[in-house]
């Protein structure tokens, strides 16, 4: 069985597997071919892949010869058509939000797995690319904010006077939020955070941040530990609390998301206008609508000296470790679908079934099947 690794599109610096992951895959009995230059932006050259045992090929060869293609961004439809009919395609293709691609894959009777669909269960944790990339996002968001802030993060007592620590407010304390908090703490900031899940409170306190309580949040056990939509009254109370805290903050990092829905709007326009000049908002929810009313996706805007950074593909800005984590997640997932060096799909396994977009002309993931019916 031959596994292909392609070079990602121009704005994506990560690669699905670095040479060390390729080496492991080869030790399982697979052959690996890598498009020339695939690892360049993640600082892995063709020679490093050759040393791991991979063949270096042109893109067209990788596409037409591979039995399995492991990527990150979705492939263009015309390239999918060039793959072997029974080849397996893996990526983070956003299948739930890309009906054109999903319908095409089903019509073409392709076998495709979309890594953002990996069930968020304990057994699947080591394959969860969303968690890995959220770790990258949280860390990078804080660094981005620190870099944009016209002030220090830590407290200093110097001969030139004292500097008070920067005050950071993190909204949403999931994987990305906790990493943003931890990074801001390491840099010496005073950090405040809040979330609608009570479980997040303990985690926030355990890493040394202060938790802001807003009474009356709705939680639903059936949501498997994730946030659910909140009542209009609660959201208004949250907005008022944020408004109050934002005026004292130097930095706000927003990460609040609700799976499958538009991100909640929590930082209002009046709040941005009330903030100190020089303060910075980093909105990690920019691509799902934004937590701040004025966020522009993929842009930094300035409102009376308050900069709002609507982050795009921040994971690609840490390409080496992001690719390393991605590759490790892939290997853990591939262990489930490769047996004795050959592809072996067991749809009795909830992770294999849940991650599969389609196989043999049929939608496999239940949410994909629902989406296709609409
Ligand atoms: P996410 O990216 O969907 O959301 C980010 C955070 O925003 C969450 O903590 C959420 O509670 C919060 N949020 C939503 N609405 C909000 C609001 N109105 N105000 C404030 N905060 C709001 O979530 P995530 O980071 O992917 O994960 C959330 C939880 O799931 C965490 O407990 C995490 O540990 C758990 N998790 C488990 C697994 C697994 O078991 N495989 C994998 C990933 C995450």
GROMACS .gro file of C-alpha atoms and ligand atoms in nm:
model
  418
    1UNK     CA    1   0.000   0.000   0.000
    2UNK     CA    2   0.129   0.341  -0.097
    3UNK     CA    3   0.053   0.649   0.114
    4UNK     CA    4   0.087   0.990  -0.057
    5UNK     CA    5   0.167   1.321   0.111
    6UNK     CA    6   0.094   1.629  -0.099
    7UNK     CA    7   0.218   1.985  -0.073
    8UNK     CA    8  -0.059   2.194   0.085
    9UNK     CA    9  -0.201   2.506  -0.088
   10UNK     CA   10  -0.005   2.833  -0.091
   11UNK     CA   11  -0.144   2.983   0.232
   12UNK     CA   12  -0.092   2.664   0.434
   13UNK     CA   13   0.257   2.617   0.581
   14UNK     CA   14   0.185   2.289   0.759
   15UNK     CA   15   0.235   1.943   0.609
   16UNK     CA   16   0.029   1.638   0.706
   17UNK     CA   17   0.332   1.434   0.814
   18UNK     CA   18   0.690   1.527   0.888
   19UNK     CA   19   0.973   1.279   0.808
   20UNK     CA   20   0.963   1.124   1.157
   21UNK     CA   21   0.594   1.029   1.114
   22UNK     CA   22   0.670   0.897   0.764
   23UNK     CA   23   0.941   0.674   0.911
   24UNK     CA   24   0.690   0.520   1.154
   25UNK     CA   25   0.441   0.462   0.874
   26UNK     CA   26   0.706   0.284   0.667
   27UNK     CA   27   0.795   0.066   0.966
   28UNK     CA   28   0.433  -0.056   0.956
   29UNK     CA   29   0.490  -0.193   0.605
   30UNK     CA   30   0.355   0.099   0.399
   31UNK     CA   31   0.534   0.270   0.109
   32UNK     CA   32   0.525   0.650   0.124
   33UNK     CA   33   0.558   0.898  -0.162
   34UNK     CA   34   0.588   1.268  -0.094
   35UNK     CA   35   0.535   1.554  -0.339
   36UNK     CA   36   0.859   1.741  -0.392
   37UNK     CA   37   0.874   2.046  -0.162
   38UNK     CA   38   0.579   1.927   0.052
   39UNK     CA   39   0.762   1.986   0.379
   40UNK     CA   40   0.953   2.297   0.280
   41UNK     CA   41   0.739   2.551   0.468
   42UNK     CA   42   0.750   2.329   0.779
   43UNK     CA   43   1.130   2.312   0.749
   44UNK     CA   44   1.154   1.950   0.629
   45UNK     CA   45   1.329   1.918   0.293
   46UNK     CA   46   1.307   1.639   0.035
   47UNK     CA   47   1.631   1.484   0.159
   48UNK     CA   48   1.489   1.449   0.512
   49UNK     CA   49   1.191   1.259   0.367
   50UNK     CA   50   1.426   1.044   0.153
   51UNK     CA   51   1.628   0.962   0.467
   52UNK     CA   52   1.306   0.846   0.632
   53UNK     CA   53   1.253   0.603   0.345
   54UNK     CA   54   1.002   0.797   0.133
   55UNK     CA   55   1.014   0.847  -0.243
   56UNK     CA   56   0.997   1.206  -0.369
   57UNK     CA   57   0.763   1.248  -0.667
   58UNK     CA   58   0.583   1.510  -0.871
   59UNK     CA   59   0.228   1.602  -0.759
   60UNK     CA   60   0.056   1.423  -1.050
   61UNK     CA   61   0.240   1.100  -0.967
   62UNK     CA   62   0.149   1.118  -0.597
   63UNK     CA   63  -0.215   1.179  -0.689
   64UNK     CA   64  -0.246   0.895  -0.939
   65UNK     CA   65  -0.028   0.630  -0.770
   66UNK     CA   66  -0.131   0.651  -0.402
   67UNK     CA   67  -0.373   0.411  -0.233
   68UNK     CA   68  -0.422   0.663   0.045
   69UNK     CA   69  -0.365   1.039   0.050
   70UNK     CA   70  -0.310   1.215   0.382
   71UNK     CA   71  -0.348   1.592   0.370
   72UNK     CA   72  -0.474   1.888   0.569
   73UNK     CA   73  -0.672   2.127   0.346
   74UNK     CA   74  -0.941   1.991   0.113
   75UNK     CA   75  -0.824   1.889  -0.235
   76UNK     CA   76  -0.979   2.057  -0.542
   77UNK     CA   77  -1.248   1.837  -0.702
   78UNK     CA   78  -1.051   1.795  -1.026
   79UNK     CA   79  -0.759   1.651  -0.830
   80UNK     CA   80  -0.982   1.410  -0.639
   81UNK     CA   81  -1.098   1.281  -0.979
   82UNK     CA   82  -0.739   1.191  -1.065
   83UNK     CA   83  -0.698   0.961  -0.762
   84UNK     CA   84  -0.724   0.583  -0.800
   85UNK     CA   85  -1.096   0.489  -0.779
   86UNK     CA   86  -1.053   0.291  -0.456
   87UNK     CA   87  -0.794   0.520  -0.295
   88UNK     CA   88  -0.872   0.660   0.051
   89UNK     CA   89  -0.861   1.039   0.101
   90UNK     CA   90  -0.791   1.190   0.443
   91UNK     CA   91  -0.778   1.558   0.537
   92UNK     CA   92  -0.939   1.824   0.749
   93UNK     CA   93  -1.186   1.906   0.475
   94UNK     CA   94  -1.462   2.072   0.677
   95UNK     CA   95  -1.704   1.821   0.523
   96UNK     CA   96  -2.002   1.937   0.731
   97UNK     CA   97  -1.971   2.290   0.598
   98UNK     CA   98  -1.875   2.200   0.242
   99UNK     CA   99  -2.179   2.030   0.085
  100UNK     CA  100  -2.041   2.065  -0.269
  101UNK     CA  101  -1.730   1.865  -0.181
  102UNK     CA  102  -1.920   1.613   0.031
  103UNK     CA  103  -2.181   1.547  -0.239
  104UNK     CA  104  -1.904   1.511  -0.497
  105UNK     CA  105  -1.719   1.256  -0.281
  106UNK     CA  106  -2.040   1.054  -0.236
  107UNK     CA  107  -2.134   1.069  -0.607
  108UNK     CA  108  -1.783   0.962  -0.703
  109UNK     CA  109  -1.809   0.669  -0.457
  110UNK     CA  110  -1.492   0.786  -0.289
  111UNK     CA  111  -1.373   0.676   0.055
  112UNK     CA  112  -1.297   0.991   0.254
  113UNK     CA  113  -1.216   1.068   0.617
  114UNK     CA  114  -1.232   1.422   0.757
  115UNK     CA  115  -1.019   1.458   1.067
  116UNK     CA  116  -1.233   1.731   1.230
  117UNK     CA  117  -1.504   1.463   1.260
  118UNK     CA  118  -1.296   1.244   1.495
  119UNK     CA  119  -1.538   1.181   1.785
  120UNK     CA  120  -1.436   1.378   2.094
  121UNK     CA  121  -1.417   1.077   2.321
  122UNK     CA  122  -1.141   0.973   2.559
  123UNK     CA  123  -1.027   0.689   2.328
  124UNK     CA  124  -1.003   0.930   2.033
  125UNK     CA  125  -0.809   1.200   2.218
  126UNK     CA  126  -0.475   1.101   2.065
  127UNK     CA  127  -0.622   1.146   1.715
  128UNK     CA  128  -0.799   1.475   1.779
  129UNK     CA  129  -0.652   1.732   1.541
  130UNK     CA  130  -0.898   1.998   1.665
  131UNK     CA  131  -0.748   1.977   2.016
  132UNK     CA  132  -0.393   1.977   1.881
  133UNK     CA  133  -0.457   2.281   1.665
  134UNK     CA  134  -0.648   2.457   1.946
  135UNK     CA  135  -0.334   2.422   2.157
  136UNK     CA  136  -0.137   2.594   1.882
  137UNK     CA  137  -0.404   2.864   1.843
  138UNK     CA  138  -0.422   2.950   2.212
  139UNK     CA  139  -0.046   2.977   2.242
  140UNK     CA  140  -0.007   3.182   1.925
  141UNK     CA  141  -0.301   3.410   2.010
  142UNK     CA  142  -0.128   3.521   2.329
  143UNK     CA  143   0.204   3.576   2.151
  144UNK     CA  144   0.027   3.773   1.878
  145UNK     CA  145  -0.142   3.987   2.141
  146UNK     CA  146   0.186   4.039   2.332
  147UNK     CA  147   0.358   4.140   2.011
  148UNK     CA  148   0.088   4.392   1.926
  149UNK     CA  149   0.058   4.542   2.276
  150UNK     CA  150   0.246   4.870   2.328
  151UNK     CA  151   0.321   4.755   2.685
  152UNK     CA  152   0.511   4.481   2.870
  153UNK     CA  153   0.332   4.168   2.987
  154UNK     CA  154   0.524   4.113   3.315
  155UNK     CA  155   0.560   4.341   3.613
  156UNK     CA  156   0.896   4.519   3.633
  157UNK     CA  157   1.058   4.713   3.916
  158UNK     CA  158   1.332   4.910   3.746
  159UNK     CA  159   1.545   5.216   3.816
  160UNK     CA  160   1.322   5.388   3.562
  161UNK     CA  161   1.013   5.311   3.766
  162UNK     CA  162   0.764   5.028   3.806
  163UNK     CA  163   0.566   4.861   3.533
  164UNK     CA  164   0.239   4.696   3.629
  165UNK     CA  165   0.158   4.360   3.468
  166UNK     CA  166  -0.066   4.350   3.164
  167UNK     CA  167  -0.423   4.249   3.232
  168UNK     CA  168  -0.558   3.976   3.003
  169UNK     CA  169  -0.919   3.864   2.973
  170UNK     CA  170  -0.977   3.525   2.809
  171UNK     CA  171  -1.333   3.447   2.703
  172UNK     CA  172  -1.397   3.074   2.663
  173UNK     CA  173  -1.172   2.836   2.854
  174UNK     CA  174  -1.169   2.525   2.634
  175UNK     CA  175  -0.850   2.382   2.485
  176UNK     CA  176  -0.746   2.706   2.309
  177UNK     CA  177  -0.852   2.933   2.595
  178UNK     CA  178  -0.662   2.734   2.858
  179UNK     CA  179  -0.350   2.741   2.644
  180UNK     CA  180  -0.391   3.117   2.594
  181UNK     CA  181  -0.424   3.160   2.972
  182UNK     CA  182  -0.120   2.940   3.046
  183UNK     CA  183   0.092   3.131   2.792
  184UNK     CA  184  -0.016   3.470   2.928
  185UNK     CA  185   0.062   3.354   3.283
  186UNK     CA  186   0.408   3.235   3.174
  187UNK     CA  187   0.468   3.583   3.032
  188UNK     CA  188   0.373   3.736   3.366
  189UNK     CA  189   0.029   3.884   3.294
  190UNK     CA  190  -0.262   3.897   3.536
  191UNK     CA  191  -0.526   3.679   3.374
  192UNK     CA  192  -0.904   3.669   3.410
  193UNK     CA  193  -1.120   3.416   3.230
  194UNK     CA  194  -1.470   3.288   3.204
  195UNK     CA  195  -1.671   3.017   3.042
  196UNK     CA  196  -2.026   2.890   3.057
  197UNK     CA  197  -1.917   2.543   3.172
  198UNK     CA  198  -1.860   2.506   3.546
  199UNK     CA  199  -1.596   2.237   3.473
  200UNK     CA  200  -1.386   2.509   3.310
  201UNK     CA  201  -1.376   2.707   3.636
  202UNK     CA  202  -1.158   2.449   3.815
  203UNK     CA  203  -0.923   2.429   3.517
  204UNK     CA  204  -0.889   2.808   3.501
  205UNK     CA  205  -0.814   2.832   3.873
  206UNK     CA  206  -0.565   2.543   3.855
  207UNK     CA  207  -0.344   2.734   3.610
  208UNK     CA  208  -0.344   3.047   3.821
  209UNK     CA  209  -0.602   3.268   3.650
  210UNK     CA  210  -0.904   3.430   3.816
  211UNK     CA  211  -1.247   3.304   3.713
  212UNK     CA  212  -1.529   3.548   3.646
  213UNK     CA  213  -1.864   3.401   3.745
  214UNK     CA  214  -2.177   3.495   3.553
  215UNK     CA  215  -2.475   3.327   3.717
  216UNK     CA  216  -2.741   3.132   3.529
  217UNK     CA  217  -2.551   2.952   3.251
  218UNK     CA  218  -2.727   2.662   3.081
  219UNK     CA  219  -2.541   2.332   3.073
  220UNK     CA  220  -2.657   2.011   2.908
  221UNK     CA  221  -2.506   1.673   3.001
  222UNK     CA  222  -2.614   1.539   2.663
  223UNK     CA  223  -2.376   1.785   2.494
  224UNK     CA  224  -2.083   1.566   2.608
  225UNK     CA  225  -1.896   1.836   2.798
  226UNK     CA  226  -1.943   2.104   2.532
  227UNK     CA  227  -2.112   2.441   2.559
  228UNK     CA  228  -2.472   2.481   2.447
  229UNK     CA  229  -2.657   2.789   2.329
  230UNK     CA  230  -2.741   3.030   2.615
  231UNK     CA  231  -3.060   3.227   2.683
  232UNK     CA  232  -3.080   3.586   2.557
  233UNK     CA  233  -3.092   3.709   2.923
  234UNK     CA  234  -2.776   3.522   3.012
  235UNK     CA  235  -2.589   3.643   2.704
  236UNK     CA  236  -2.689   4.002   2.791
  237UNK     CA  237  -2.557   3.954   3.149
  238UNK     CA  238  -2.236   3.817   3.000
  239UNK     CA  239  -2.203   4.112   2.764
  240UNK     CA  240  -2.249   4.354   3.055
  241UNK     CA  241  -1.987   4.169   3.264
  242UNK     CA  242  -1.743   4.168   2.973
  243UNK     CA  243  -1.812   4.538   2.917
  244UNK     CA  244  -1.716   4.610   3.276
  245UNK     CA  245  -1.397   4.398   3.272
  246UNK     CA  246  -1.292   4.506   2.921
  247UNK     CA  247  -1.242   4.865   3.033
  248UNK     CA  248  -0.962   4.753   3.266
  249UNK     CA  249  -0.812   4.495   3.026
  250UNK     CA  250  -0.509   4.543   2.802
  251UNK     CA  251  -0.587   4.232   2.603
  252UNK     CA  252  -0.898   4.028   2.532
  253UNK     CA  253  -0.858   3.686   2.374
  254UNK     CA  254  -1.188   3.536   2.265
  255UNK     CA  255  -1.226   3.164   2.195
  256UNK     CA  256  -1.596   3.098   2.265
  257UNK     CA  257  -1.747   2.848   2.024
  258UNK     CA  258  -2.053   2.625   2.015
  259UNK     CA  259  -1.999   2.315   1.798
  260UNK     CA  260  -2.184   2.339   1.466
  261UNK     CA  261  -2.320   2.691   1.533
  262UNK     CA  262  -2.226   3.053   1.482
  263UNK     CA  263  -1.994   3.178   1.759
  264UNK     CA  264  -2.175   3.377   2.034
  265UNK     CA  265  -2.138   3.755   2.008
  266UNK     CA  266  -1.996   3.862   2.344
  267UNK     CA  267  -1.788   4.178   2.291
  268UNK     CA  268  -2.021   4.452   2.174
  269UNK     CA  269  -1.932   4.761   1.972
  270UNK     CA  270  -1.989   4.982   2.281
  271UNK     CA  271  -1.735   4.766   2.468
  272UNK     CA  272  -1.467   4.820   2.203
  273UNK     CA  273  -1.532   5.196   2.223
  274UNK     CA  274  -1.499   5.185   2.603
  275UNK     CA  275  -1.161   5.008   2.597
  276UNK     CA  276  -0.825   5.183   2.656
  277UNK     CA  277  -0.635   5.302   2.348
  278UNK     CA  278  -0.349   5.059   2.283
  279UNK     CA  279  -0.543   4.754   2.396
  280UNK     CA  280  -0.576   4.450   2.172
  281UNK     CA  281  -0.852   4.200   2.098
  282UNK     CA  282  -0.756   3.868   1.939
  283UNK     CA  283  -1.068   3.692   1.811
  284UNK     CA  284  -1.004   3.321   1.761
  285UNK     CA  285  -1.367   3.268   1.666
  286UNK     CA  286  -1.332   3.502   1.365
  287UNK     CA  287  -1.390   3.229   1.106
  288UNK     CA  288  -1.717   3.118   1.270
  289UNK     CA  289  -1.868   3.467   1.291
  290UNK     CA  290  -1.649   3.622   1.564
  291UNK     CA  291  -1.704   3.681   1.937
  292UNK     CA  292  -1.654   4.055   1.884
  293UNK     CA  293  -1.909   4.259   1.690
  294UNK     CA  294  -1.643   4.446   1.489
  295UNK     CA  295  -1.413   4.154   1.399
  296UNK     CA  296  -1.322   4.120   1.033
  297UNK     CA  297  -1.199   3.768   0.949
  298UNK     CA  298  -0.832   3.754   0.844
  299UNK     CA  299  -0.788   4.126   0.910
  300UNK     CA  300  -0.654   4.356   1.179
  301UNK     CA  301  -0.856   4.672   1.224
  302UNK     CA  302  -0.803   4.973   1.447
  303UNK     CA  303  -1.096   5.136   1.627
  304UNK     CA  304  -0.976   5.450   1.809
  305UNK     CA  305  -0.647   5.281   1.904
  306UNK     CA  306  -0.802   4.943   1.994
  307UNK     CA  307  -0.671   4.680   1.756
  308UNK     CA  308  -0.896   4.386   1.672
  309UNK     CA  309  -0.717   4.091   1.518
  310UNK     CA  310  -0.952   3.851   1.337
  311UNK     CA  311  -0.723   3.555   1.310
  312UNK     CA  312  -0.719   3.330   1.007
  313UNK     CA  313  -0.512   3.013   0.985
  314UNK     CA  314  -0.299   3.075   1.295
  315UNK     CA  315  -0.198   2.707   1.319
  316UNK     CA  316  -0.002   2.754   0.996
  317UNK     CA  317   0.211   3.014   1.174
  318UNK     CA  318   0.370   2.746   1.391
  319UNK     CA  319   0.422   2.501   1.104
  320UNK     CA  320   0.686   2.276   1.254
  321UNK     CA  321   0.519   2.174   1.580
  322UNK     CA  322   0.170   2.201   1.433
  323UNK     CA  323   0.277   1.951   1.161
  324UNK     CA  324   0.443   1.730   1.422
  325UNK     CA  325   0.121   1.715   1.626
  326UNK     CA  326  -0.086   1.665   1.311
  327UNK     CA  327   0.134   1.374   1.201
  328UNK     CA  328   0.111   1.209   1.541
  329UNK     CA  329  -0.269   1.243   1.538
  330UNK     CA  330  -0.271   1.091   1.188
  331UNK     CA  331  -0.055   0.794   1.291
  332UNK     CA  332  -0.284   0.722   1.586
  333UNK     CA  333  -0.585   0.729   1.354
  334UNK     CA  334  -0.415   0.525   1.079
  335UNK     CA  335  -0.346   0.249   1.333
  336UNK     CA  336  -0.723   0.190   1.320
  337UNK     CA  337  -0.746   0.159   0.941
  338UNK     CA  338  -0.415  -0.003   0.846
  339UNK     CA  339  -0.358  -0.370   0.930
  340UNK     CA  340  -0.045  -0.558   0.819
  341UNK     CA  341   0.050  -0.282   0.577
  342UNK     CA  342  -0.291  -0.281   0.401
  343UNK     CA  343  -0.609  -0.068   0.430
  344UNK     CA  344  -0.866  -0.238   0.651
  345UNK     CA  345  -1.185  -0.040   0.723
  346UNK     CA  346  -1.382  -0.161   1.022
  347UNK     CA  347  -1.701   0.046   1.042
  348UNK     CA  348  -1.796  -0.131   1.366
  349UNK     CA  349  -1.536   0.094   1.529
  350UNK     CA  350  -1.710   0.417   1.637
  351UNK     CA  351  -1.401   0.627   1.560
  352UNK     CA  352  -1.365   0.486   1.207
  353UNK     CA  353  -1.739   0.529   1.143
  354UNK     CA  354  -1.760   0.876   1.300
  355UNK     CA  355  -1.461   1.013   1.108
  356UNK     CA  356  -1.570   0.870   0.772
  357UNK     CA  357  -1.745   1.118   0.540
  358UNK     CA  358  -1.841   0.851   0.289
  359UNK     CA  359  -1.761   0.508   0.152
  360UNK     CA  360  -1.902   0.319  -0.148
  361UNK     CA  361  -2.147   0.599  -0.234
  362UNK     CA  362  -2.290   0.624   0.116
  363UNK     CA  363  -2.251   0.895   0.383
  364UNK     CA  364  -2.110   0.730   0.697
  365UNK     CA  365  -2.089   0.997   0.971
  366UNK     CA  366  -2.444   1.053   1.102
  367UNK     CA  367  -2.424   1.435   1.081
  368UNK     CA  368  -2.298   1.413   0.723
  369UNK     CA  369  -2.589   1.179   0.640
  370UNK     CA  370  -2.830   1.437   0.790
  371UNK     CA  371  -2.668   1.723   0.597
  372UNK     CA  372  -2.694   1.535   0.267
  373UNK     CA  373  -3.071   1.482   0.316
  374UNK     CA  374  -3.132   1.860   0.336
  375LIG     P1  375  -1.486   2.478   2.166
  375LIG     O1  376  -1.373   2.518   2.078
  375LIG     O2  377  -1.609   2.422   2.104
  375LIG     O3  378  -1.529   2.607   2.255
  375LIG     C1  379  -1.434   2.687   2.321
  375LIG     C2  380  -1.486   2.726   2.459
  375LIG     O4  381  -1.586   2.827   2.447
  375LIG     C3  382  -1.551   2.611   2.539
  375LIG     O5  383  -1.483   2.596   2.662
  375LIG     C4  384  -1.693   2.658   2.558
  375LIG     O6  385  -1.749   2.615   2.681
  375LIG     C5  386  -1.678   2.810   2.554
  375LIG     N1  387  -1.801   2.887   2.530
  375LIG     C6  388  -1.903   2.862   2.446
  375LIG     N2  389  -1.998   2.959   2.457
  375LIG     C7  390  -1.953   3.047   2.549
  375LIG     C8  391  -2.005   3.168   2.604
  375LIG     N3  392  -2.124   3.217   2.568
  375LIG     N4  393  -1.930   3.232   2.696
  375LIG     C9  394  -1.811   3.182   2.739
  375LIG     N5  395  -1.758   3.069   2.690
  375LIG    C10  396  -1.828   3.002   2.598
  375LIG     O7  397  -1.442   2.377   2.279
  375LIG     P2  398  -1.311   2.290   2.297
  375LIG     O8  399  -1.203   2.374   2.347
  375LIG     O9  400  -1.284   2.214   2.174
  375LIG    O10  401  -1.354   2.185   2.410
  375LIG    C11  402  -1.444   2.210   2.512
  375LIG    C12  403  -1.445   2.091   2.612
  375LIG    O11  404  -1.436   1.963   2.551
  375LIG    C13  405  -1.327   2.095   2.708
  375LIG    O12  406  -1.374   2.050   2.831
  375LIG    C14  407  -1.231   1.994   2.654
  375LIG    O13  408  -1.144   1.941   2.753
  375LIG    C15  409  -1.326   1.890   2.602
  375LIG     N6  410  -1.261   1.813   2.493
  375LIG    C16  411  -1.260   1.678   2.501
  375LIG    C17  412  -1.197   1.606   2.400
  375LIG    C18  413  -1.191   1.456   2.404
  375LIG    O14  414  -1.231   1.397   2.504
  375LIG     N7  415  -1.143   1.392   2.297
  375LIG    C19  416  -1.140   1.670   2.293
  375LIG    C20  417  -1.144   1.809   2.289
  375LIG    C21  418  -1.206   1.879   2.389
   0.00000   0.00000   0.00000
